[in-house]
Amino acid sequence: MVKAANSRGSAPGTPPRTRILVVGGGYVGMYTALRLQRKLRADEAEVTVVSPEPYMTYQPFLPEAAAGSISPRHVVVPLRRVLKRCRIVVGEARSIDHAKRTATITTLATEEEGTGAVEIEYDEIVLAPGSVSRTLPIPGLAEFAIGFKTVEEAIGLRNHVIEQMDIASSTRDPAIRDAALTFVFVGGGYAGVEALAELEDMARYAARYYHNIKPEDMKWVLVEASDRILPEVGPEMGKYTVRELRARNIDLRLETRLESCEKRVAVLSDGARFPTRTVVWTAGVKPHPVLAASDLPRNERGRLACTAFLTVEGVEHAWAAGDAAAVPDITASAPGTECAPNAQHAVRQAKVLADNLVHALRDEVLTEYAHQYVGSVASLGLHKGVAHVYGRKLKGYPAWLMHRVYHLSRVPTFNRKMRVLAEWTLSGLFKREIVSLGSLEHPRAEFELAAGGGPKEPPPPPASNPPKDNQR
């Protein structure tokens, strides 16, 4: 274990700067650090951001990236470019000892050096590690399923869907063709519904370029354990979404669970069996494992117990927000209500958290976080969507347009806003791209083949009736 260098008290005759450690580079992590670097003087504090990736992913754009409406590089925001006054450490927080004010971090360099993890000291810590996919012990899930939380998964899924269409177009085996054209999505929340709707829309468009694949040849299945989908947009809009998806021949199964996907066969709790090469798991999330590896208080669901000031309850010098934090919703009428772990709250919580942290350093009064949920919007493919905002219910094109306008206003940096707007404009003028770049996942494959002497001749098949000695 080695200690990371810091500049605390490095200049003679100057007071030591407060060391602020931000764990996580997502919504809360990036927006908090961005506001801190604007509010704090250079001699007042130093901000270190620890993130497993050198970018923040704007997750509401993942379905459109998967459908090819937005370039993958425009879905992410580079942290080093935005947080110029912060120290960026690309690594994973493994544990936190708040009693000692230290966090244990592993990076690519620590793996190469073989010296073990790095211990970073801090005075104030902001915990915003986000969440990870919540999986269940379903046979075959770990081997065959794919998630939908990262830009890599979104682009990998797009490539995979197009590759399955290529397989179906070229095979002469009906069983292989049927499995390749069957796509099973598990989870009826935002991620599952939007991913399925956008990819089905993209695949429907792509089918026109295949001589032997029609949209009705493809089978899209959505599995949801509860009795409705998209609960955030309300019961009425949820029912409309069900009707809309079923009108597109999407097999939507409510109150149904995935029981197995071994041997590339999806087995559902209602007895249905779907041979498939595609299982997408979007059935919920859970708090990041680093929370369990800390000495900070958590609630029964594993999230950090927080106050309305976004401080960790009963602990000094610790702050949290977003998916990792159980923040009380003081605007709710029912006592004990917590803020939903979504982007709408995360972005606003980051602003209040950063301001309160600055106030705390300057011995000023803190402000409670209070934001009444205004509603939600969801895309169901090109020119299709649902929305329930400020009590108003929209569907179809108006909801889709509101979805785009809202998220364009929320994506960070003017640079990203203009790039996304330009891509949307160009996609309206030109046809979609339907190229699979699956080889990007194995960039050395071609070189390894060449370095190994090229493709090998397959061995000759054994004779079905080898001659006997007395027949020679």
XYZ file of C-alpha atoms in Angstrom:
472
model
C 0.000 0.000 0.000
C 1.399 3.393 -1.018
C 0.108 6.867 -0.352
C -0.692 9.197 -3.214
C 1.096 12.516 -3.375
C -0.849 15.658 -2.523
C -0.071 19.351 -2.275
C -1.359 19.884 1.239
C 0.858 22.567 2.766
C 3.387 22.323 -0.059
C 4.037 26.063 -0.322
C 5.938 27.495 2.694
C 4.041 30.141 4.611
C 0.632 29.295 3.129
C -2.223 27.544 4.927
C -2.926 23.986 3.767
C -5.658 23.601 1.197
C -8.685 21.435 1.970
C -8.434 18.120 0.172
C -11.783 17.212 -1.418
C -12.145 13.700 -2.839
C -14.995 13.030 -5.268
C -15.620 9.306 -5.788
C -17.371 8.812 -9.119
C -17.426 10.675 -12.420
C -21.096 10.351 -13.338
C -23.866 12.926 -13.019
C -23.247 13.827 -9.391
C -19.482 13.447 -9.485
C -18.888 15.549 -12.585
C -21.455 18.264 -11.827
C -20.288 18.567 -8.221
C -16.634 18.879 -9.230
C -17.551 21.327 -11.997
C -19.386 23.594 -9.562
C -16.672 23.293 -6.929
C -13.974 24.427 -9.353
C -16.117 27.437 -10.206
C -16.941 28.349 -6.601
C -13.690 27.642 -4.767
C -10.535 29.722 -4.936
C -7.379 27.988 -6.086
C -5.763 28.453 -2.670
C -8.873 27.293 -0.815
C -9.127 23.631 -1.811
C -7.884 20.966 -4.189
C -10.403 18.640 -5.803
C -9.549 15.065 -6.826
C -12.031 13.062 -8.901
C -11.707 9.273 -8.955
C -13.602 7.616 -11.808
C -13.240 4.209 -13.493
C -13.602 5.932 -16.876
C -12.119 9.270 -18.018
C -15.551 10.464 -19.105
C -19.099 10.983 -17.904
C -21.784 9.064 -19.793
C -25.066 10.852 -20.474
C -27.168 7.713 -20.116
C -30.488 9.041 -21.533
C -28.757 9.139 -24.928
C -27.646 5.477 -24.845
C -30.763 4.189 -26.694
C -30.226 6.708 -29.498
C -26.538 5.807 -29.659
C -27.546 2.152 -29.970
C -29.949 3.060 -32.780
C -27.264 5.096 -34.582
C -28.960 8.484 -34.163
C -26.029 9.845 -32.116
C -22.326 9.093 -32.400
C -20.964 7.245 -29.333
C -18.311 9.907 -28.686
C -21.033 12.547 -28.285
C -22.799 10.559 -25.556
C -19.796 10.996 -23.260
C -18.154 14.095 -21.763
C -14.352 13.947 -21.218
C -13.614 14.758 -17.580
C -10.117 16.171 -18.159
C -11.462 18.683 -20.646
C -14.335 19.863 -18.449
C -12.657 19.680 -15.038
C -9.483 21.586 -15.869
C -8.798 22.673 -12.286
C -9.403 19.228 -10.789
C -7.053 16.296 -10.513
C -8.493 13.324 -12.415
C -7.545 9.814 -11.291
C -8.794 7.050 -13.594
C -9.270 4.179 -11.201
C -11.660 2.223 -9.036
C -12.404 3.016 -5.400
C -12.129 -0.281 -3.507
C -12.708 0.773 0.083
C -13.132 3.857 2.248
C -11.959 4.296 5.836
C -13.653 7.520 6.821
C -12.403 7.317 10.380
C -8.876 7.678 8.978
C -9.968 9.899 6.058
C -8.450 7.549 3.456
C -9.730 5.869 0.301
C -8.089 2.851 -1.319
C -7.846 3.172 -5.091
C -6.644 0.812 -7.822
C -5.581 2.125 -11.232
C -4.145 0.693 -14.421
C -0.733 1.848 -13.217
C -1.014 -0.009 -9.912
C -1.786 -3.203 -11.816
C 1.249 -2.697 -14.073
C 3.557 -1.820 -11.177
C 2.343 -4.665 -9.000
C 2.719 -2.479 -5.902
C -0.860 -2.805 -4.726
C -3.545 -0.198 -4.256
C -3.007 3.522 -3.709
C -4.234 5.190 -0.551
C -5.551 8.726 -1.057
C -6.004 10.980 1.958
C -8.795 13.555 2.100
C -10.483 16.091 4.351
C -13.917 16.067 2.695
C -15.370 13.221 0.634
C -18.211 13.277 -1.899
C -19.578 9.810 -2.586
C -21.143 9.541 -6.020
C -20.121 6.104 -7.335
C -23.529 5.509 -8.889
C -24.973 2.031 -9.270
C -24.296 -1.273 -10.992
C -26.644 -3.734 -12.676
C -28.675 -5.808 -10.244
C -28.509 -9.376 -11.461
C -30.180 -12.522 -10.166
C -28.859 -16.095 -10.002
C -30.563 -17.075 -13.243
C -28.930 -19.981 -15.094
C -27.092 -18.760 -18.200
C -27.518 -15.045 -17.424
C -23.842 -14.306 -16.758
C -22.752 -16.277 -19.825
C -25.178 -15.025 -22.478
C -26.852 -11.751 -21.419
C -25.708 -8.159 -21.953
C -26.522 -5.071 -19.885
C -27.418 -1.563 -20.996
C -25.695 0.890 -18.636
C -22.566 1.907 -20.552
C -21.833 3.299 -23.988
C -19.752 0.200 -24.727
C -22.778 -2.019 -24.041
C -25.038 0.188 -26.177
C -22.731 0.104 -29.208
C -21.935 -3.567 -28.671
C -25.671 -4.323 -28.675
C -26.205 -2.354 -31.894
C -23.405 -4.288 -33.603
C -24.789 -7.541 -32.228
C -28.316 -6.926 -33.553
C -27.045 -6.153 -37.055
C -24.745 -9.186 -36.959
C -27.709 -11.392 -36.047
C -29.548 -10.067 -39.080
C -26.501 -10.927 -41.195
C -26.482 -14.457 -39.749
C -30.193 -14.891 -40.391
C -29.808 -13.636 -43.949
C -27.028 -16.070 -44.823
C -27.929 -19.261 -42.942
C -29.835 -22.167 -44.448
C -30.805 -23.561 -41.047
C -34.322 -22.423 -39.997
C -33.529 -22.950 -36.298
C -30.451 -20.707 -36.450
C -32.382 -18.094 -38.405
C -35.231 -18.081 -35.876
C -32.862 -17.757 -32.894
C -30.882 -14.978 -34.585
C -34.022 -12.941 -35.227
C -35.397 -13.315 -31.680
C -34.465 -10.534 -29.229
C -35.443 -10.799 -25.552
C -35.328 -7.753 -23.233
C -35.828 -8.187 -19.491
C -37.028 -5.138 -17.541
C -39.819 -2.666 -18.296
C -38.216 0.497 -16.938
C -36.682 3.321 -18.932
C -33.592 1.418 -20.016
C -35.426 -1.678 -21.217
C -38.327 0.037 -22.981
C -36.246 2.730 -24.696
C -33.496 0.300 -25.730
C -35.973 -2.172 -27.196
C -38.043 0.524 -28.930
C -35.034 2.249 -30.521
C -33.349 -0.983 -31.631
C -36.583 -2.439 -33.009
C -37.099 0.785 -34.937
C -33.530 0.595 -36.270
C -33.813 -3.104 -37.195
C -37.146 -2.518 -38.921
C -35.473 0.139 -41.060
C -32.422 -2.058 -41.727
C -34.593 -4.965 -42.915
C -35.320 -3.142 -46.189
C -31.696 -3.724 -47.203
C -31.893 -7.504 -46.733
C -33.381 -9.469 -49.624
C -34.738 -12.248 -47.391
C -35.618 -10.524 -44.074
C -38.871 -8.728 -43.409
C -39.745 -6.796 -40.236
C -42.397 -9.382 -39.366
C -39.715 -12.106 -39.426
C -38.148 -10.615 -36.304
C -39.467 -11.433 -32.849
C -39.038 -8.820 -30.097
C -39.978 -9.837 -26.557
C -40.187 -7.601 -23.473
C -40.407 -9.374 -20.102
C -41.524 -7.437 -17.007
C -42.108 -8.929 -13.542
C -44.668 -6.305 -12.459
C -48.089 -5.556 -13.942
C -47.031 -2.404 -15.843
C -44.129 -0.728 -17.615
C -42.683 2.783 -17.363
C -44.226 3.544 -13.946
C -42.539 6.981 -14.004
C -44.895 8.290 -16.706
C -48.032 7.209 -14.852
C -50.615 4.429 -15.386
C -52.358 6.029 -18.368
C -49.197 6.642 -20.377
C -47.884 3.237 -19.315
C -50.975 1.572 -20.813
C -50.570 3.646 -23.967
C -46.963 2.431 -24.238
C -48.140 -1.169 -23.941
C -50.640 -0.627 -26.769
C -48.027 1.153 -28.897
C -45.449 -1.603 -28.520
C -47.941 -4.388 -29.152
C -49.152 -2.577 -32.276
C -45.574 -2.957 -33.537
C -45.823 -6.748 -33.003
C -43.639 -6.612 -29.897
C -44.451 -9.508 -27.572
C -44.883 -7.760 -24.213
C -45.282 -10.102 -21.237
C -46.266 -8.539 -17.913
C -46.081 -10.334 -14.546
C -43.541 -12.658 -16.088
C -39.948 -13.474 -15.114
C -36.944 -14.868 -16.894
C -36.144 -18.215 -15.288
C -33.271 -19.412 -17.464
C -31.338 -18.598 -20.603
C -29.023 -21.600 -20.699
C -28.027 -23.056 -24.065
C -29.346 -19.897 -25.738
C -32.960 -20.636 -24.850
C -34.906 -18.032 -22.854
C -37.334 -19.801 -20.525
C -40.049 -17.620 -18.967
C -42.145 -18.163 -15.854
C -45.315 -18.466 -17.962
C -43.871 -21.529 -19.689
C -42.830 -19.828 -22.929
C -39.485 -20.827 -24.461
C -37.622 -18.667 -27.000
C -34.478 -19.928 -28.726
C -32.493 -16.706 -28.935
C -28.979 -15.386 -29.299
C -29.859 -12.041 -27.657
C -30.858 -11.488 -24.021
C -30.666 -7.885 -22.757
C -30.844 -7.468 -18.976
C -32.173 -4.127 -17.701
C -34.020 -5.342 -14.611
C -32.900 -2.793 -12.066
C -29.731 -1.574 -10.391
C -28.091 -1.803 -6.973
C -25.678 0.487 -5.072
C -22.006 0.392 -5.987
C -20.007 -2.244 -4.022
C -17.650 0.408 -2.590
C -20.426 1.507 -0.209
C -20.355 -1.880 1.490
C -16.573 -1.566 1.790
C -16.830 1.631 3.833
C -17.509 2.499 7.473
C -20.340 4.874 6.544
C -23.974 4.229 7.589
C -26.299 2.629 5.038
C -30.010 1.882 4.925
C -31.624 -1.526 4.441
C -31.221 -1.298 0.653
C -27.500 -0.581 0.827
C -27.671 3.131 0.003
C -25.992 5.763 2.164
C -28.286 7.247 4.786
C -28.310 10.987 4.077
C -29.871 14.173 5.366
C -31.711 16.769 3.303
C -28.461 18.795 3.346
C -26.854 15.912 1.367
C -24.524 15.052 4.223
C -24.134 11.445 5.333
C -26.284 11.025 8.418
C -24.405 11.136 11.707
C -21.021 11.641 10.033
C -19.006 14.807 9.517
C -17.089 15.704 6.347
C -18.947 13.127 4.212
C -21.416 14.014 1.448
C -23.445 11.915 -0.989
C -26.101 12.201 -3.691
C -27.482 10.339 -6.686
C -28.007 6.580 -6.936
C -25.738 5.896 -3.955
C -27.648 8.136 -1.548
C -30.975 7.762 0.231
C -31.960 11.438 0.304
C -35.243 12.343 2.051
C -37.798 14.036 -0.195
C -38.990 16.936 1.932
C -41.509 17.969 -0.750
C -43.455 14.692 -0.443
C -46.587 14.532 1.669
C -45.873 11.036 2.976
C -43.194 10.920 5.694
C -40.134 8.822 5.001
C -40.291 9.285 1.233
C -36.922 9.281 -0.517
C -35.878 10.974 -3.749
C -35.976 8.631 -6.715
C -32.515 7.622 -7.974
C -32.778 9.266 -11.400
C -30.963 11.884 -13.463
C -33.515 14.595 -12.713
C -32.667 14.515 -9.009
C -28.958 13.743 -9.469
C -28.166 16.887 -11.472
C -30.026 19.143 -9.046
C -28.592 17.407 -5.988
C -25.075 17.938 -7.315
C -25.625 21.700 -7.398
C -26.928 21.847 -3.820
C -24.215 19.482 -2.601
C -21.408 21.568 -4.090
C -22.887 24.793 -2.692
C -23.308 23.261 0.766
C -19.754 21.948 0.729
C -18.475 25.440 -0.059
C -20.711 26.894 2.677
C -19.367 24.348 5.155
C -15.763 25.270 4.355
C -16.609 28.932 4.900
C -18.734 28.346 8.044
C -21.912 29.483 6.309
C -25.498 28.217 6.540
C -26.380 25.063 4.578
C -29.438 24.662 2.333
C -31.816 21.702 2.236
C -32.371 19.921 -1.054
C -35.979 20.318 -2.168
C -37.214 19.500 -5.659
C -40.688 18.354 -6.553
C -40.643 15.732 -9.276
C -41.980 17.355 -12.446
C -42.539 14.238 -14.533
C -40.809 12.089 -17.118
C -40.348 11.663 -20.849
C -39.460 8.509 -22.784
C -38.603 7.803 -26.400
C -40.221 4.865 -28.199
C -38.249 5.140 -31.402
C -38.004 7.757 -34.144
C -40.889 10.274 -33.869
C -42.569 8.231 -31.130
C -42.642 8.805 -27.369
C -44.621 9.332 -24.161
C -44.436 12.108 -21.582
C -46.077 13.114 -18.322
C -44.720 16.529 -17.343
C -46.310 19.056 -14.955
C -49.538 17.049 -15.067
C -49.741 17.152 -18.858
C -49.767 13.903 -20.814
C -48.289 13.759 -24.300
C -47.765 10.914 -26.719
C -46.454 10.337 -30.206
C -44.497 13.053 -31.992
C -45.014 15.866 -29.402
C -43.690 13.623 -26.615
C -40.731 12.545 -28.753
C -39.918 16.186 -29.539
C -40.159 17.103 -25.848
C -37.832 14.203 -25.035
C -35.200 15.544 -27.409
C -35.537 19.174 -26.351
C -35.336 18.318 -22.660
C -32.264 16.125 -22.923
C -30.536 18.501 -25.314
C -30.912 21.188 -22.662
C -29.498 18.858 -19.984
C -26.503 17.313 -21.732
C -23.354 19.006 -20.344
C -21.271 21.603 -22.236
C -22.203 23.774 -25.190
C -19.831 21.721 -27.331
C -21.851 18.535 -26.777
C -25.171 20.296 -27.290
C -24.120 21.580 -30.715
C -22.646 18.251 -31.805
C -25.785 16.342 -30.824
C -28.021 18.947 -32.510
C -25.929 18.734 -35.680
C -26.211 14.940 -35.732
C -29.961 15.061 -35.259
C -30.216 17.567 -38.110
C -28.084 15.426 -40.432
C -29.994 12.257 -39.526
C -33.167 14.029 -40.618
C -31.624 14.829 -44.010
C -29.876 11.541 -44.739
C -30.619 7.851 -44.289
C -29.585 5.842 -41.239
C -26.277 4.011 -41.103
C -26.791 0.277 -40.632
C -23.185 -0.904 -40.567
C -21.997 -3.274 -37.856
C -18.524 -2.568 -36.491
C -18.370 -5.639 -34.297
C -14.723 -6.171 -35.237
C -13.881 -3.159 -33.041
C -14.348 -5.438 -30.059
C -11.464 -7.599 -31.312
C -9.095 -5.139 -33.026
C -6.112 -7.538 -33.131
C -7.983 -10.436 -34.725
C -6.969 -9.576 -38.305
C -3.313 -9.047 -37.373
C -3.177 -12.245 -35.311
C -4.575 -14.135 -38.286
C -1.931 -12.643 -40.598
C 0.898 -13.203 -38.116
C -0.178 -16.809 -37.675
C 0.233 -17.554 -41.358
C -3.300 -16.923 -42.548
C -6.364 -19.135 -42.348
C -5.719 -22.849 -41.996
C -7.263 -25.398 -44.313
C -9.950 -27.372 -42.476
C -9.131 -31.070 -42.029
C -10.851 -33.400 -44.503
C -14.040 -34.991 -43.182
C -13.764 -38.655 -42.242
C -15.065 -41.113 -44.783
C -18.575 -42.247 -44.021
C -17.865 -45.835 -45.150
C -14.134 -46.551 -44.888
C -13.059 -49.469 -47.099
C -12.412 -52.786 -45.422
C -9.276 -54.764 -45.980
C -11.063 -57.387 -48.057
C -12.488 -54.655 -50.320
C -9.131 -53.248 -51.392
